[in-house]
C-alpha cells in the first residue's frame, strides 16, 4: 500500500474543512452573522487551498457552539421564548427580529449562542429571574 504524503494529508484535511462548511451553509439560520460571512469567504478560496491551523480552530470552536440545547437553568426554550416575547416591544430592533424568527420556527432546541442570546433578553429586558451560572455547562440542558 502506498504511503500517503504530508501534502496529501493536508489536502484531505482541507477538503474535510470545506465539507463541514458546506454542511453548515445548508442551515444558515443557526449561524451567527459574522460567522456566516467568514464561512462564505472560506468557500471562495481555491479548491486546493490548504487552510491554516487558526482557520481549522475557528471552525471547530463554532461547531462546538452550534451543539443543540433544550433549556437553561431549568427553563425550557418555550418558557424562555414566551417570557421574552411578552416584552418584545421593549427590545431593540435586532432583538425583536431575533424573537420573531424564533417565534416563527418554535424550536425545541437551540444552539448555544442563540440560547444565551434568548436568556440575556429574558434576564435584562423581560426581568425573568434566570440565575447567573458560574458553570455554563451545568446550566445548559443538552438535547438528546
mmCIF file of N, CA and C in Angstrom:
data_model
loop_
_atom_site.group_PDB
_atom_site.id
_atom_site.type_symbol
_atom_site.label_atom_id
_atom_site.label_comp_id
_atom_site.label_asym_id
_atom_site.label_seq_id
_atom_site.Cartn_x
_atom_site.Cartn_y
_atom_site.Cartn_z
ATOM 1 N N UNK A 1 0.843 -1.173 0.000
ATOM 2 C CA UNK A 1 0.000 0.000 0.000
ATOM 3 C C UNK A 1 0.897 1.249 0.000
ATOM 4 N N UNK A 2 0.645 2.188 -0.896
ATOM 5 C CA UNK A 2 1.498 3.366 -0.972
ATOM 6 C C UNK A 2 1.285 4.284 0.238
ATOM 7 N N UNK A 3 2.364 4.958 0.592
ATOM 8 C CA UNK A 3 2.294 5.899 1.709
ATOM 9 C C UNK A 3 1.579 7.172 1.281
ATOM 10 N N UNK A 4 0.843 7.716 2.216
ATOM 11 C CA UNK A 4 0.179 8.992 1.958
ATOM 12 C C UNK A 4 1.102 10.081 2.491
ATOM 13 N N UNK A 5 1.458 10.996 1.621
ATOM 14 C CA UNK A 5 2.390 12.049 1.991
ATOM 15 C C UNK A 5 1.753 13.143 2.820
ATOM 16 N N UNK A 6 2.610 13.986 3.359
ATOM 17 C CA UNK A 6 2.180 15.100 4.202
ATOM 18 C C UNK A 6 1.276 16.065 3.431
ATOM 19 N N UNK A 7 1.624 16.336 2.202
ATOM 20 C CA UNK A 7 0.818 17.260 1.386
ATOM 21 C C UNK A 7 -0.569 16.687 1.118
ATOM 22 N N UNK A 8 -0.646 15.377 0.862
ATOM 23 C CA UNK A 8 -1.946 14.764 0.607
ATOM 24 C C UNK A 8 -2.818 14.772 1.861
ATOM 25 N N UNK A 9 -2.206 14.533 3.028
ATOM 26 C CA UNK A 9 -2.962 14.598 4.296
ATOM 27 C C UNK A 9 -3.507 16.003 4.531
ATOM 28 N N UNK A 10 -2.689 17.009 4.234
ATOM 29 C CA UNK A 10 -3.133 18.397 4.400
ATOM 30 C C UNK A 10 -4.274 18.717 3.439
ATOM 31 N N UNK A 11 -4.186 18.221 2.218
ATOM 32 C CA UNK A 11 -5.239 18.451 1.237
ATOM 33 C C UNK A 11 -6.532 17.733 1.638
ATOM 34 N N UNK A 12 -6.402 16.512 2.149
ATOM 35 C CA UNK A 12 -7.577 15.773 2.626
ATOM 36 C C UNK A 12 -8.255 16.528 3.774
ATOM 37 N N UNK A 13 -7.433 17.075 4.680
ATOM 38 C CA UNK A 13 -7.985 17.839 5.804
ATOM 39 C C UNK A 13 -8.673 19.110 5.302
ATOM 40 N N UNK A 14 -8.121 19.730 4.269
ATOM 41 C CA UNK A 14 -8.733 20.927 3.682
ATOM 42 C C UNK A 14 -10.078 20.588 3.048
ATOM 43 N N UNK A 15 -10.160 19.424 2.399
ATOM 44 C CA UNK A 15 -11.431 19.008 1.806
ATOM 45 C C UNK A 15 -12.472 18.713 2.890
ATOM 46 N N UNK A 16 -12.044 18.130 4.002
ATOM 47 C CA UNK A 16 -12.961 17.892 5.126
ATOM 48 C C UNK A 16 -13.459 19.228 5.685
ATOM 49 N N UNK A 17 -12.570 20.200 5.770
ATOM 50 C CA UNK A 17 -12.915 21.549 6.236
ATOM 51 C C UNK A 17 -14.009 22.136 5.333
ATOM 52 N N UNK A 18 -13.826 22.027 4.029
ATOM 53 C CA UNK A 18 -14.814 22.538 3.070
ATOM 54 C C UNK A 18 -16.153 21.806 3.205
ATOM 55 N N UNK A 19 -16.101 20.498 3.415
ATOM 56 C CA UNK A 19 -17.336 19.724 3.567
ATOM 57 C C UNK A 19 -18.127 20.180 4.791
ATOM 58 N N UNK A 20 -17.423 20.420 5.895
ATOM 59 C CA UNK A 20 -18.097 20.892 7.104
ATOM 60 C C UNK A 20 -18.756 22.241 6.854
ATOM 61 N N UNK A 21 -18.051 23.100 6.138
ATOM 62 C CA UNK A 21 -18.589 24.431 5.829
ATOM 63 C C UNK A 21 -19.822 24.311 4.938
ATOM 64 N N UNK A 22 -19.758 23.458 3.935
ATOM 65 C CA UNK A 22 -20.905 23.279 3.042
ATOM 66 C C UNK A 22 -22.106 22.741 3.798
ATOM 67 N N UNK A 23 -21.880 21.854 4.763
ATOM 68 C CA UNK A 23 -22.972 21.336 5.583
ATOM 69 C C UNK A 23 -23.575 22.444 6.454
ATOM 70 N N UNK A 24 -22.728 23.319 6.988
ATOM 71 C CA UNK A 24 -23.216 24.429 7.804
ATOM 72 C C UNK A 24 -24.074 25.381 6.991
ATOM 73 N N UNK A 25 -23.691 25.603 5.740
ATOM 74 C CA UNK A 25 -24.444 26.536 4.901
ATOM 75 C C UNK A 25 -25.805 25.993 4.496
ATOM 76 N N UNK A 26 -26.054 24.711 4.743
ATOM 77 C CA UNK A 26 -27.369 24.138 4.465
ATOM 78 C C UNK A 26 -28.422 24.738 5.404
ATOM 79 N N UNK A 27 -28.000 25.165 6.612
ATOM 80 C CA UNK A 27 -28.901 25.797 7.582
ATOM 81 C C UNK A 27 -28.295 27.109 8.055
ATOM 82 N N UNK A 28 -28.333 28.149 7.230
ATOM 83 C CA UNK A 28 -27.679 29.405 7.611
ATOM 84 C C UNK A 28 -28.350 30.143 8.770
ATOM 85 N N UNK A 29 -29.601 29.807 9.115
ATOM 86 C CA UNK A 29 -30.302 30.488 10.211
ATOM 87 C C UNK A 29 -29.649 30.256 11.566
ATOM 88 N N UNK A 30 -28.964 29.140 11.716
ATOM 89 C CA UNK A 30 -28.373 28.841 13.017
ATOM 90 C C UNK A 30 -26.963 29.434 13.165
ATOM 91 N N UNK A 31 -26.454 30.093 12.118
ATOM 92 C CA UNK A 31 -25.108 30.654 12.174
ATOM 93 C C UNK A 31 -25.136 32.111 12.606
ATOM 94 N N UNK A 32 -24.137 32.492 13.386
ATOM 95 C CA UNK A 32 -24.016 33.895 13.764
ATOM 96 C C UNK A 32 -23.644 34.693 12.525
ATOM 97 N N UNK A 33 -24.106 35.946 12.413
ATOM 98 C CA UNK A 33 -23.875 36.729 11.190
ATOM 99 C C UNK A 33 -22.404 36.855 10.793
ATOM 100 N N UNK A 34 -21.518 37.117 11.754
ATOM 101 C CA UNK A 34 -20.103 37.253 11.404
ATOM 102 C C UNK A 34 -19.550 35.926 10.916
ATOM 103 N N UNK A 35 -20.032 34.827 11.534
ATOM 104 C CA UNK A 35 -19.530 33.513 11.145
ATOM 105 C C UNK A 35 -20.044 33.125 9.763
ATOM 106 N N UNK A 36 -21.260 33.506 9.444
ATOM 107 C CA UNK A 36 -21.800 33.253 8.105
ATOM 108 C C UNK A 36 -20.939 33.949 7.051
ATOM 109 N N UNK A 37 -20.558 35.188 7.309
ATOM 110 C CA UNK A 37 -19.671 35.907 6.381
ATOM 111 C C UNK A 37 -18.322 35.195 6.249
ATOM 112 N N UNK A 38 -17.785 34.767 7.380
ATOM 113 C CA UNK A 38 -16.486 34.093 7.383
ATOM 114 C C UNK A 38 -16.552 32.788 6.597
ATOM 115 N N UNK A 39 -17.605 32.012 6.827
ATOM 116 C CA UNK A 39 -17.777 30.728 6.154
ATOM 117 C C UNK A 39 -17.885 30.919 4.636
ATOM 118 N N UNK A 40 -18.664 31.921 4.232
ATOM 119 C CA UNK A 40 -18.800 32.181 2.799
ATOM 120 C C UNK A 40 -17.467 32.593 2.178
ATOM 121 N N UNK A 41 -16.669 33.351 2.921
ATOM 122 C CA UNK A 41 -15.354 33.743 2.394
ATOM 123 C C UNK A 41 -14.422 32.539 2.300
ATOM 124 N N UNK A 42 -14.589 31.580 3.199
ATOM 125 C CA UNK A 42 -13.759 30.366 3.146
ATOM 126 C C UNK A 42 -14.046 29.565 1.880
ATOM 127 N N UNK A 43 -15.297 29.530 1.472
ATOM 128 C CA UNK A 43 -15.656 28.767 0.275
ATOM 129 C C UNK A 43 -15.214 29.444 -1.019
ATOM 130 N N UNK A 44 -14.916 30.721 -0.949
ATOM 131 C CA UNK A 44 -14.453 31.426 -2.145
ATOM 132 C C UNK A 44 -13.001 31.081 -2.483
ATOM 133 N N UNK A 45 -12.318 30.469 -1.564
ATOM 134 C CA UNK A 45 -10.917 30.108 -1.794
ATOM 135 C C UNK A 45 -10.829 28.967 -2.812
ATOM 136 N N UNK A 46 -9.665 28.843 -3.392
ATOM 137 C CA UNK A 46 -9.403 27.789 -4.364
ATOM 138 C C UNK A 46 -9.632 26.416 -3.726
ATOM 139 N N UNK A 47 -10.095 25.475 -4.505
ATOM 140 C CA UNK A 47 -10.392 24.119 -4.016
ATOM 141 C C UNK A 47 -9.164 23.441 -3.406
ATOM 142 N N UNK A 48 -7.993 23.855 -3.831
ATOM 143 C CA UNK A 48 -6.757 23.224 -3.349
ATOM 144 C C UNK A 48 -6.044 24.053 -2.289
ATOM 145 N N UNK A 49 -6.736 25.054 -1.756
ATOM 146 C CA UNK A 49 -6.162 25.888 -0.700
ATOM 147 C C UNK A 49 -6.015 25.056 0.571
ATOM 148 N N UNK A 50 -4.868 25.188 1.231
ATOM 149 C CA UNK A 50 -4.627 24.494 2.498
ATOM 150 C C UNK A 50 -4.932 25.484 3.624
ATOM 151 N N UNK A 51 -5.964 25.193 4.402
ATOM 152 C CA UNK A 51 -6.388 26.070 5.480
ATOM 153 C C UNK A 51 -5.381 26.045 6.629
ATOM 154 N N UNK A 52 -5.236 27.185 7.299
ATOM 155 C CA UNK A 52 -4.297 27.294 8.416
ATOM 156 C C UNK A 52 -4.879 26.627 9.664
ATOM 157 N N UNK A 53 -4.024 26.426 10.637
ATOM 158 C CA UNK A 53 -4.476 25.843 11.911
ATOM 159 C C UNK A 53 -5.492 26.770 12.588
ATOM 160 N N UNK A 54 -5.296 28.074 12.442
ATOM 161 C CA UNK A 54 -6.228 29.037 13.027
ATOM 162 C C UNK A 54 -7.601 28.910 12.383
ATOM 163 N N UNK A 55 -7.650 28.744 11.071
ATOM 164 C CA UNK A 55 -8.928 28.586 10.377
ATOM 165 C C UNK A 55 -9.630 27.302 10.819
ATOM 166 N N UNK A 56 -8.868 26.230 10.988
ATOM 167 C CA UNK A 56 -9.451 24.978 11.490
ATOM 168 C C UNK A 56 -9.982 25.174 12.915
ATOM 169 N N UNK A 57 -9.232 25.918 13.741
ATOM 170 C CA UNK A 57 -9.634 26.136 15.133
ATOM 171 C C UNK A 57 -10.917 26.964 15.211
ATOM 172 N N UNK A 58 -11.041 27.994 14.379
ATOM 173 C CA UNK A 58 -12.252 28.818 14.369
ATOM 174 C C UNK A 58 -13.455 27.958 14.014
ATOM 175 N N UNK A 59 -13.305 27.121 12.999
ATOM 176 C CA UNK A 59 -14.407 26.258 12.578
ATOM 177 C C UNK A 59 -14.798 25.291 13.686
ATOM 178 N N UNK A 60 -13.828 24.658 14.313
ATOM 179 C CA UNK A 60 -14.128 23.696 15.378
ATOM 180 C C UNK A 60 -14.782 24.375 16.576
ATOM 181 N N UNK A 61 -14.322 25.572 16.924
ATOM 182 C CA UNK A 61 -14.908 26.311 18.052
ATOM 183 C C UNK A 61 -16.368 26.653 17.768
ATOM 184 N N UNK A 62 -16.648 27.081 16.548
ATOM 185 C CA UNK A 62 -18.031 27.421 16.201
ATOM 186 C C UNK A 62 -18.910 26.175 16.105
ATOM 187 N N UNK A 63 -18.357 25.077 15.638
ATOM 188 C CA UNK A 63 -19.132 23.832 15.602
ATOM 189 C C UNK A 63 -19.539 23.422 17.017
ATOM 190 N N UNK A 64 -18.659 23.649 17.975
ATOM 191 C CA UNK A 64 -18.984 23.342 19.373
ATOM 192 C C UNK A 64 -20.115 24.242 19.871
ATOM 193 N N UNK A 65 -20.111 25.503 19.456
ATOM 194 C CA UNK A 65 -21.163 26.434 19.877
ATOM 195 C C UNK A 65 -22.489 26.157 19.189
ATOM 196 N N UNK A 66 -22.477 25.354 18.156
ATOM 197 C CA UNK A 66 -23.714 25.010 17.448
ATOM 198 C C UNK A 66 -24.394 23.766 18.010
ATOM 199 N N UNK A 67 -23.772 23.158 19.015
ATOM 200 C CA UNK A 67 -24.377 21.983 19.639
ATOM 201 C C UNK A 67 -25.744 22.356 20.201
ATOM 202 N N UNK A 68 -26.793 21.562 19.938
ATOM 203 C CA UNK A 68 -28.148 21.948 20.363
ATOM 204 C C UNK A 68 -28.408 21.735 21.861
ATOM 205 N N UNK A 69 -29.162 22.672 22.437
ATOM 206 C CA UNK A 69 -29.564 22.598 23.843
ATOM 207 C C UNK A 69 -31.065 22.798 23.949
ATOM 208 N N UNK A 70 -31.665 22.189 24.988
ATOM 209 C CA UNK A 70 -33.122 22.246 25.177
ATOM 210 C C UNK A 70 -33.555 23.270 26.214
ATOM 211 N N UNK A 71 -32.620 23.793 26.989
ATOM 212 C CA UNK A 71 -33.025 24.742 28.018
ATOM 213 C C UNK A 71 -31.843 25.305 28.767
ATOM 214 N N UNK A 72 -32.167 26.154 29.745
ATOM 215 C CA UNK A 72 -31.130 26.816 30.540
ATOM 216 C C UNK A 72 -31.618 26.960 31.968
ATOM 217 N N UNK A 73 -30.842 26.476 32.919
ATOM 218 C CA UNK A 73 -31.106 26.619 34.361
ATOM 219 C C UNK A 73 -32.523 26.189 34.744
ATOM 220 N N UNK A 74 -32.995 25.107 34.154
ATOM 221 C CA UNK A 74 -34.313 24.588 34.482
ATOM 222 C C UNK A 74 -35.451 25.153 33.658
ATOM 223 N N UNK A 75 -35.202 26.160 32.883
ATOM 224 C CA UNK A 75 -36.219 26.742 31.996
ATOM 225 C C UNK A 75 -36.107 26.099 30.614
ATOM 226 N N UNK A 76 -37.241 25.717 30.049
ATOM 227 C CA UNK A 76 -37.267 25.200 28.688
ATOM 228 C C UNK A 76 -37.240 26.353 27.693
ATOM 229 N N UNK A 77 -36.922 26.055 26.468
ATOM 230 C CA UNK A 77 -36.865 27.089 25.431
ATOM 231 C C UNK A 77 -38.233 27.738 25.242
ATOM 232 N N UNK A 78 -39.303 26.947 25.301
ATOM 233 C CA UNK A 78 -40.638 27.520 25.124
ATOM 234 C C UNK A 78 -40.968 28.524 26.232
ATOM 235 N N UNK A 79 -40.566 28.236 27.478
ATOM 236 C CA UNK A 79 -40.806 29.170 28.591
ATOM 237 C C UNK A 79 -40.006 30.463 28.401
ATOM 238 N N UNK A 80 -38.754 30.315 28.024
ATOM 239 C CA UNK A 80 -37.906 31.485 27.813
ATOM 240 C C UNK A 80 -38.443 32.344 26.666
ATOM 241 N N UNK A 81 -38.873 31.688 25.604
ATOM 242 C CA UNK A 81 -39.383 32.407 24.437
ATOM 243 C C UNK A 81 -40.686 33.144 24.766
ATOM 244 N N UNK A 82 -41.570 32.493 25.519
ATOM 245 C CA UNK A 82 -42.820 33.142 25.931
ATOM 246 C C UNK A 82 -42.542 34.384 26.781
ATOM 247 N N UNK A 83 -41.606 34.239 27.729
ATOM 248 C CA UNK A 83 -41.279 35.365 28.609
ATOM 249 C C UNK A 83 -40.673 36.525 27.819
ATOM 250 N N UNK A 84 -39.776 36.222 26.908
ATOM 251 C CA UNK A 84 -39.115 37.278 26.122
ATOM 252 C C UNK A 84 -40.089 37.927 25.144
ATOM 253 N N UNK A 85 -40.976 37.142 24.555
ATOM 254 C CA UNK A 85 -41.922 37.668 23.573
ATOM 255 C C UNK A 85 -42.885 38.660 24.210
ATOM 256 N N UNK A 86 -43.220 38.475 25.454
ATOM 257 C CA UNK A 86 -44.104 39.404 26.154
ATOM 258 C C UNK A 86 -43.521 40.808 26.269
ATOM 259 N N UNK A 87 -42.212 40.904 26.187
ATOM 260 C CA UNK A 87 -41.544 42.198 26.295
ATOM 261 C C UNK A 87 -40.829 42.572 24.994
ATOM 262 N N UNK A 88 -41.297 42.033 23.893
ATOM 263 C CA UNK A 88 -40.679 42.254 22.588
ATOM 264 C C UNK A 88 -40.625 43.743 22.229
ATOM 265 N N UNK A 89 -41.642 44.489 22.589
ATOM 266 C CA UNK A 89 -41.692 45.923 22.263
ATOM 267 C C UNK A 89 -40.603 46.706 22.987
ATOM 268 N N UNK A 90 -40.082 46.172 24.086
ATOM 269 C CA UNK A 90 -39.030 46.854 24.845
ATOM 270 C C UNK A 90 -37.633 46.530 24.316
ATOM 271 N N UNK A 91 -37.550 45.631 23.369
ATOM 272 C CA UNK A 91 -36.250 45.221 22.808
ATOM 273 C C UNK A 91 -35.829 46.150 21.681
ATOM 274 N N UNK A 92 -34.536 46.127 21.366
ATOM 275 C CA UNK A 92 -34.091 46.877 20.195
ATOM 276 C C UNK A 92 -34.470 46.095 18.940
ATOM 277 N N UNK A 93 -34.259 46.686 17.785
ATOM 278 C CA UNK A 93 -34.719 46.101 16.524
ATOM 279 C C UNK A 93 -34.099 44.726 16.251
ATOM 280 N N UNK A 94 -32.806 44.578 16.532
ATOM 281 C CA UNK A 94 -32.143 43.285 16.302
ATOM 282 C C UNK A 94 -32.745 42.183 17.168
ATOM 283 N N UNK A 95 -32.996 42.515 18.433
ATOM 284 C CA UNK A 95 -33.584 41.521 19.333
ATOM 285 C C UNK A 95 -35.022 41.195 18.932
ATOM 286 N N UNK A 96 -35.775 42.199 18.475
ATOM 287 C CA UNK A 96 -37.140 41.941 18.008
ATOM 288 C C UNK A 96 -37.128 40.989 16.817
ATOM 289 N N UNK A 97 -36.228 41.207 15.871
ATOM 290 C CA UNK A 97 -36.128 40.315 14.704
ATOM 291 C C UNK A 97 -35.722 38.911 15.129
ATOM 292 N N UNK A 98 -34.804 38.833 16.082
ATOM 293 C CA UNK A 98 -34.368 37.541 16.610
ATOM 294 C C UNK A 98 -35.556 36.789 17.221
ATOM 295 N N UNK A 99 -36.353 37.476 18.030
ATOM 296 C CA UNK A 99 -37.513 36.846 18.662
ATOM 297 C C UNK A 99 -38.574 36.462 17.638
ATOM 298 N N UNK A 100 -38.778 37.291 16.627
ATOM 299 C CA UNK A 100 -39.746 36.958 15.581
ATOM 300 C C UNK A 100 -39.325 35.696 14.824
ATOM 301 N N UNK A 101 -38.025 35.589 14.513
ATOM 302 C CA UNK A 101 -37.533 34.375 13.832
ATOM 303 C C UNK A 101 -37.763 33.138 14.698
ATOM 304 N N UNK A 102 -37.482 33.262 15.985
ATOM 305 C CA UNK A 102 -37.686 32.124 16.886
ATOM 306 C C UNK A 102 -39.165 31.775 17.009
ATOM 307 N N UNK A 103 -40.022 32.773 17.090
ATOM 308 C CA UNK A 103 -41.457 32.508 17.200
ATOM 309 C C UNK A 103 -42.003 31.837 15.943
ATOM 310 N N UNK A 104 -41.486 32.188 14.785
ATOM 311 C CA UNK A 104 -41.918 31.522 13.549
ATOM 312 C C UNK A 104 -41.505 30.057 13.544
ATOM 313 N N UNK A 105 -40.300 29.789 14.018
ATOM 314 C CA UNK A 105 -39.779 28.416 13.995
ATOM 315 C C UNK A 105 -40.290 27.564 15.152
ATOM 316 N N UNK A 106 -40.565 28.186 16.304
ATOM 317 C CA UNK A 106 -40.955 27.468 17.523
ATOM 318 C C UNK A 106 -40.005 26.292 17.797
ATOM 319 N N UNK A 107 -38.722 26.570 17.998
ATOM 320 C CA UNK A 107 -37.743 25.485 18.161
ATOM 321 C C UNK A 107 -37.871 24.787 19.515
ATOM 322 N N UNK A 108 -37.528 23.529 19.531
ATOM 323 C CA UNK A 108 -37.477 22.796 20.797
ATOM 324 C C UNK A 108 -36.050 22.751 21.318
ATOM 325 N N UNK A 109 -35.103 23.091 20.448
ATOM 326 C CA UNK A 109 -33.704 23.168 20.852
ATOM 327 C C UNK A 109 -33.022 24.266 20.045
ATOM 328 N N UNK A 110 -31.986 24.847 20.660
ATOM 329 C CA UNK A 110 -31.258 25.948 20.033
ATOM 330 C C UNK A 110 -29.762 25.738 20.209
ATOM 331 N N UNK A 111 -28.962 26.280 19.279
ATOM 332 C CA UNK A 111 -27.516 26.271 19.502
ATOM 333 C C UNK A 111 -27.176 27.189 20.683
ATOM 334 N N UNK A 112 -26.029 26.946 21.274
ATOM 335 C CA UNK A 112 -25.637 27.662 22.485
ATOM 336 C C UNK A 112 -25.711 29.176 22.319
ATOM 337 N N UNK A 113 -25.212 29.718 21.233
ATOM 338 C CA UNK A 113 -25.178 31.179 21.087
ATOM 339 C C UNK A 113 -26.588 31.764 21.023
ATOM 340 N N UNK A 114 -27.537 31.071 20.376
ATOM 341 C CA UNK A 114 -28.904 31.585 20.321
ATOM 342 C C UNK A 114 -29.595 31.446 21.672
ATOM 343 N N UNK A 115 -29.341 30.356 22.358
ATOM 344 C CA UNK A 115 -29.935 30.153 23.676
ATOM 345 C C UNK A 115 -29.443 31.219 24.653
ATOM 346 N N UNK A 116 -28.153 31.519 24.630
ATOM 347 C CA UNK A 116 -27.613 32.538 25.529
ATOM 348 C C UNK A 116 -28.132 33.933 25.169
ATOM 349 N N UNK A 117 -28.370 34.192 23.890
ATOM 350 C CA UNK A 117 -28.975 35.454 23.460
ATOM 351 C C UNK A 117 -30.393 35.553 24.033
ATOM 352 N N UNK A 118 -31.167 34.474 23.925
ATOM 353 C CA UNK A 118 -32.526 34.439 24.460
ATOM 354 C C UNK A 118 -32.527 34.612 25.973
ATOM 355 N N UNK A 119 -31.602 33.958 26.664
ATOM 356 C CA UNK A 119 -31.502 34.091 28.122
ATOM 357 C C UNK A 119 -31.173 35.534 28.493
ATOM 358 N N UNK A 120 -30.292 36.175 27.737
ATOM 359 C CA UNK A 120 -29.951 37.576 28.001
ATOM 360 C C UNK A 120 -31.153 38.487 27.866
ATOM 361 N N UNK A 121 -31.977 38.249 26.854
ATOM 362 C CA UNK A 121 -33.195 39.052 26.687
ATOM 363 C C UNK A 121 -34.134 38.820 27.867
ATOM 364 N N UNK A 122 -34.281 37.562 28.256
ATOM 365 C CA UNK A 122 -35.164 37.248 29.385
ATOM 366 C C UNK A 122 -34.675 37.906 30.674
ATOM 367 N N UNK A 123 -33.393 37.894 30.868
ATOM 368 C CA UNK A 123 -32.817 38.418 32.099
ATOM 369 C C UNK A 123 -32.862 39.948 32.143
ATOM 370 N N UNK A 124 -32.492 40.593 31.057
ATOM 371 C CA UNK A 124 -32.307 42.045 31.082
ATOM 372 C C UNK A 124 -33.516 42.844 30.615
ATOM 373 N N UNK A 125 -34.344 42.270 29.749
ATOM 374 C CA UNK A 125 -35.499 43.009 29.232
ATOM 375 C C UNK A 125 -36.782 42.532 29.896
ATOM 376 N N UNK A 126 -36.984 41.217 29.914
ATOM 377 C CA UNK A 126 -38.230 40.675 30.452
ATOM 378 C C UNK A 126 -38.219 40.588 31.979
ATOM 379 N N UNK A 127 -37.047 40.681 32.592
ATOM 380 C CA UNK A 127 -36.960 40.638 34.041
ATOM 381 C C UNK A 127 -37.178 39.256 34.626
ATOM 382 N N UNK A 128 -37.059 38.217 33.811
ATOM 383 C CA UNK A 128 -37.208 36.845 34.294
ATOM 384 C C UNK A 128 -36.044 36.528 35.230
ATOM 385 N N UNK A 129 -36.337 35.861 36.308
ATOM 386 C CA UNK A 129 -35.315 35.556 37.306
ATOM 387 C C UNK A 129 -34.515 34.320 36.887
ATOM 388 N N UNK A 130 -33.731 34.480 35.821
ATOM 389 C CA UNK A 130 -32.856 33.403 35.361
ATOM 390 C C UNK A 130 -31.552 33.565 36.120
ATOM 391 N N UNK A 131 -31.163 32.556 36.894
ATOM 392 C CA UNK A 131 -29.951 32.709 37.703
ATOM 393 C C UNK A 131 -28.693 32.802 36.836
ATOM 394 N N UNK A 132 -27.725 33.586 37.310
ATOM 395 C CA UNK A 132 -26.419 33.606 36.663
ATOM 396 C C UNK A 132 -25.720 32.311 37.024
ATOM 397 N N UNK A 133 -25.096 31.703 36.066
ATOM 398 C CA UNK A 133 -24.437 30.419 36.303
ATOM 399 C C UNK A 133 -22.937 30.566 36.130
ATOM 400 N N UNK A 134 -22.207 30.198 37.171
ATOM 401 C CA UNK A 134 -20.754 30.196 37.065
ATOM 402 C C UNK A 134 -20.310 29.087 36.107
ATOM 403 N N UNK A 135 -20.977 27.951 36.216
ATOM 404 C CA UNK A 135 -20.651 26.809 35.376
ATOM 405 C C UNK A 135 -21.676 26.733 34.231
ATOM 406 N N UNK A 136 -21.287 27.233 33.088
ATOM 407 C CA UNK A 136 -22.196 27.307 31.939
ATOM 408 C C UNK A 136 -22.701 25.926 31.543
ATOM 409 N N UNK A 137 -21.830 24.936 31.541
ATOM 410 C CA UNK A 137 -22.229 23.586 31.136
ATOM 411 C C UNK A 137 -23.288 23.002 32.063
ATOM 412 N N UNK A 138 -23.248 23.353 33.336
ATOM 413 C CA UNK A 138 -24.249 22.861 34.284
ATOM 414 C C UNK A 138 -25.608 23.509 34.030
ATOM 415 N N UNK A 139 -25.614 24.734 33.530
ATOM 416 C CA UNK A 139 -26.879 25.447 33.296
ATOM 417 C C UNK A 139 -27.562 25.007 32.014
ATOM 418 N N UNK A 140 -26.781 24.618 31.024
ATOM 419 C CA UNK A 140 -27.345 24.227 29.745
ATOM 420 C C UNK A 140 -27.925 22.826 29.794
ATOM 421 N N UNK A 141 -29.104 22.639 29.223
ATOM 422 C CA UNK A 141 -29.734 21.330 29.145
ATOM 423 C C UNK A 141 -29.469 20.778 27.747
ATOM 424 N N UNK A 142 -28.674 19.729 27.692
ATOM 425 C CA UNK A 142 -28.249 19.167 26.419
ATOM 426 C C UNK A 142 -29.410 18.449 25.744
ATOM 427 N N UNK A 143 -29.540 18.642 24.439
ATOM 428 C CA UNK A 143 -30.567 17.940 23.666
ATOM 429 C C UNK A 143 -30.159 16.488 23.501
ATOM 430 N N UNK A 144 -31.137 15.627 23.561
ATOM 431 C CA UNK A 144 -30.866 14.188 23.443
ATOM 432 C C UNK A 144 -30.566 13.793 22.020
#
